[in-house]
Amino acid sequence: MRKVYKFKNGATLIYRKNRLSRATAIRFGINRGGALDNNTGLSHLLEHMLFKGTSTKTKEQLDEDIRLNISSINASTGAETLVMRFYESSKQFEKGLEICADCFLNANFPEEELEKEKQVVLQEIIRDKDNQARIAFKNLWNTAYNYPETKSSTLGDENKMLKITRKNLLNYKQNNFISNNFYACVTSSLPFLKVKKLIKKYLVDNLKMGDKPDFNIYDFKINGDSKLVCETMDRNKVKILIGFPTCGFLELEQNFIDGLSIKYLNVMKSPMWNQFREKHQLVYAISMGRSTNRNDGLIFFDIETEPKKVNMCFDVLGELFKEIKNEVNEKDVNRVKRNFKEFRDRYVGHPTDYCIDDFYEYLGHGRLLKEREFKFEKKDITLDNVKKSINNLVNFDKVFVSVVGNIKKEDIYSIKKIKSILKANN
C-alpha cells in the first residue's frame, strides 16, 4: 500500500513498502517541464547540467562519487516534469540520496561545461528533427490528443537554446525548484519513518516555498474526430502508426484480463499476418501508450514498409482484426494458467516501475488514484474472458493514423476508408 505524506512546506512524499527486494528506487523532481519554456529547451538543458558540478564538487569529483556509490542514476525532462532518479541497495540509499540531492539543489552550472553541453543538446535537436520514428509518434500523439501546451519540442529550438546563459539557469532553478512544486516517490525495503527522515534531511529542508505553476497536461482528452496526418520525408521506408482509443493505461493495469489481452496481441501468431510480413519484409509491432488521462489511452500498431505497400497494410490489418478473436485458444489459456504465478509477479512490477507509476499518478491528477489491488485469480483466466477483452480493446469509432516517409497524403487511403476497412472486417 502507498502512503502519502505532506511536509509542512508543501513538499510531497509518496512511499511504497517493498518487502520483496532489498533495493530502493526513488524518483523525485518538480512539476515543471518543457511545455512552459516557450520552446527554449531551458528545462532540458538544465537537466543536462545537474551532473556537471555543484557548489562543493567539480564535475570530476561528482563523477567519481557517483561511480563509487550509485548503481543506476539518471535525469529526464518531459512536457510536465523535470526529475532525477536512482536505484540502489537500501544500505547505500542514504549515500546515494546525499549525492543526488547535491546535484539537484546545488548544481552551479559552470560556464565551460555549459558551452559543451549546449553542443550536446544541439546535436540531440538535429537528430530529433531527422528521426522518422520520433516524428511519426509525435504526429500521432498530437493528432490523437488535444495538446495545445505540448506541440513544441521539449528539446527546444536550437537558436533559442544556444542563447541560454548561466544566469537563465540559476533564475529558473530559483523560481521552480520550490517545496510546494516538489514530489518524491520512494519504493523501498526501508521503513517509512526512515525514508521520511532522509528525504526531509537531504531535500525538503533545503527547498523554499514559492508559486506553483498552474499546469496539468493530464487534463487533456482524446480528440473527437478520427484523423490522418502525413509528413513527407526522404526515406526508403514509410513509418505508419495507427492508434485506437482504449481505456487508460493506469486503469488497464488494474484489470489483469485486459492486460493479458495486450500480451496476446503482442505475441499473436496469425498465419496470414506472418505470411504477409515475410513476403513483404514488413517490420511490425503493437504497443500501449501511457495515457494523458486515466480514462483514455491508445493502442497503436507500428508498421514500417515501402511507399507502394502502405494501402496494402491497411487492407491486411483489417483482415487481421477479423481473425484476432479466433487466434486465442484453450491451449494458450491453459499455458497462462500453468504459469500464473510468474505472470502475476511480472505484472505486479519492479520497484522502479512502481516508482514511476506512483509519481505520475499523483503528480498528474493531484490526488492518488484507487490503489491497484490485483484481486485477479487463476479462475478468471478463461477463454471467453480473454476473447471478450480482446474484442473490446480496440475502438473503431476513432482511428488516428500518422504516416511519415516518401509518400503524399493523396496517395494514402482516406481516413474514412481506413475506418471502414478496419470496422467492416471486425
JSON list of C-alpha atoms in Angstrom, two decimals, residues 80 141 144-147 216-223 245-252 288-298 360-361 364-365 367 369:
[
{"chain": "A", "resi": 80, "resn": "GLU", "atom": "CA", "xyz": [5.24, 18.45, -17.40]},
{"chain": "A", "resi": 141, "resn": "TRP", "atom": "CA", "xyz": [0.19, 11.82, -30.26]},
{"chain": "A", "resi": 144, "resn": "ALA", "atom": "CA", "xyz": [-4.98, 11.91, -31.12]},
{"chain": "A", "resi": 145, "resn": "TYR", "atom": "CA", "xyz": [-4.80, 14.23, -28.10]},
{"chain": "A", "resi": 146, "resn": "ASN", "atom": "CA", "xyz": [-5.73, 17.86, -27.60]},
{"chain": "A", "resi": 147, "resn": "TYR", "atom": "CA", "xyz": [-2.24, 19.01, -26.57]},
{"chain": "A", "resi": 216, "resn": "ASN", "atom": "CA", "xyz": [-1.66, 19.93, -15.68]},
{"chain": "A", "resi": 217, "resn": "ILE", "atom": "CA", "xyz": [-1.34, 18.21, -19.05]},
{"chain": "A", "resi": 218, "resn": "TYR", "atom": "CA", "xyz": [-3.24, 15.22, -17.70]},
{"chain": "A", "resi": 219, "resn": "ASP", "atom": "CA", "xyz": [-6.48, 17.16, -18.10]},
{"chain": "A", "resi": 220, "resn": "PHE", "atom": "CA", "xyz": [-6.43, 16.79, -21.88]},
{"chain": "A", "resi": 221, "resn": "LYS", "atom": "CA", "xyz": [-8.64, 14.27, -23.62]},
{"chain": "A", "resi": 222, "resn": "ILE", "atom": "CA", "xyz": [-8.68, 12.21, -26.80]},
{"chain": "A", "resi": 223, "resn": "ASN", "atom": "CA", "xyz": [-9.71, 14.35, -29.77]},
{"chain": "A", "resi": 245, "resn": "PRO", "atom": "CA", "xyz": [-8.54, 4.73, -28.19]},
{"chain": "A", "resi": 246, "resn": "THR", "atom": "CA", "xyz": [-8.99, 2.30, -25.34]},
{"chain": "A", "resi": 247, "resn": "CYS", "atom": "CA", "xyz": [-9.19, 2.53, -21.57]},
{"chain": "A", "resi": 248, "resn": "GLY", "atom": "CA", "xyz": [-6.44, 4.45, -19.80]},
{"chain": "A", "resi": 249, "resn": "PHE", "atom": "CA", "xyz": [-3.14, 2.70, -19.23]},
{"chain": "A", "resi": 250, "resn": "LEU", "atom": "CA", "xyz": [-3.33, 3.04, -15.45]},
{"chain": "A", "resi": 251, "resn": "GLU", "atom": "CA", "xyz": [-6.80, 1.54, -15.39]},
{"chain": "A", "resi": 252, "resn": "LEU", "atom": "CA", "xyz": [-5.73, -1.17, -17.81]},
{"chain": "A", "resi": 288, "resn": "MET", "atom": "CA", "xyz": [0.20, 0.54, -25.45]},
{"chain": "A", "resi": 289, "resn": "GLY", "atom": "CA", "xyz": [0.88, 4.23, -24.95]},
{"chain": "A", "resi": 290, "resn": "ARG", "atom": "CA", "xyz": [0.68, 5.78, -21.48]},
{"chain": "A", "resi": 291, "resn": "SER", "atom": "CA", "xyz": [-2.40, 7.93, -21.41]},
{"chain": "A", "resi": 292, "resn": "THR", "atom": "CA", "xyz": [-2.58, 11.64, -20.72]},
{"chain": "A", "resi": 293, "resn": "ASN", "atom": "CA", "xyz": [-5.86, 10.97, -18.99]},
{"chain": "A", "resi": 294, "resn": "ARG", "atom": "CA", "xyz": [-6.63, 7.90, -16.93]},
{"chain": "A", "resi": 295, "resn": "ASN", "atom": "CA", "xyz": [-9.83, 7.33, -18.92]},
{"chain": "A", "resi": 296, "resn": "ASP", "atom": "CA", "xyz": [-8.24, 7.46, -22.37]},
{"chain": "A", "resi": 297, "resn": "GLY", "atom": "CA", "xyz": [-5.27, 5.66, -23.85]},
{"chain": "A", "resi": 298, "resn": "LEU", "atom": "CA", "xyz": [-4.01, 4.50, -27.23]},
{"chain": "A", "resi": 360, "resn": "TYR", "atom": "CA", "xyz": [2.87, 10.26, -12.45]},
{"chain": "A", "resi": 361, "resn": "GLU", "atom": "CA", "xyz": [-0.40, 9.13, -10.90]},
{"chain": "A", "resi": 364, "resn": "GLY", "atom": "CA", "xyz": [-0.79, 14.16, -12.90]},
{"chain": "A", "resi": 365, "resn": "HIS", "atom": "CA", "xyz": [-4.04, 14.13, -11.04]},
{"chain": "A", "resi": 367, "resn": "ARG", "atom": "CA", "xyz": [-4.53, 13.08, -5.89]},
{"chain": "A", "resi": 369, "resn": "LEU", "atom": "CA", "xyz": [-5.95, 7.08, -7.90]}
]
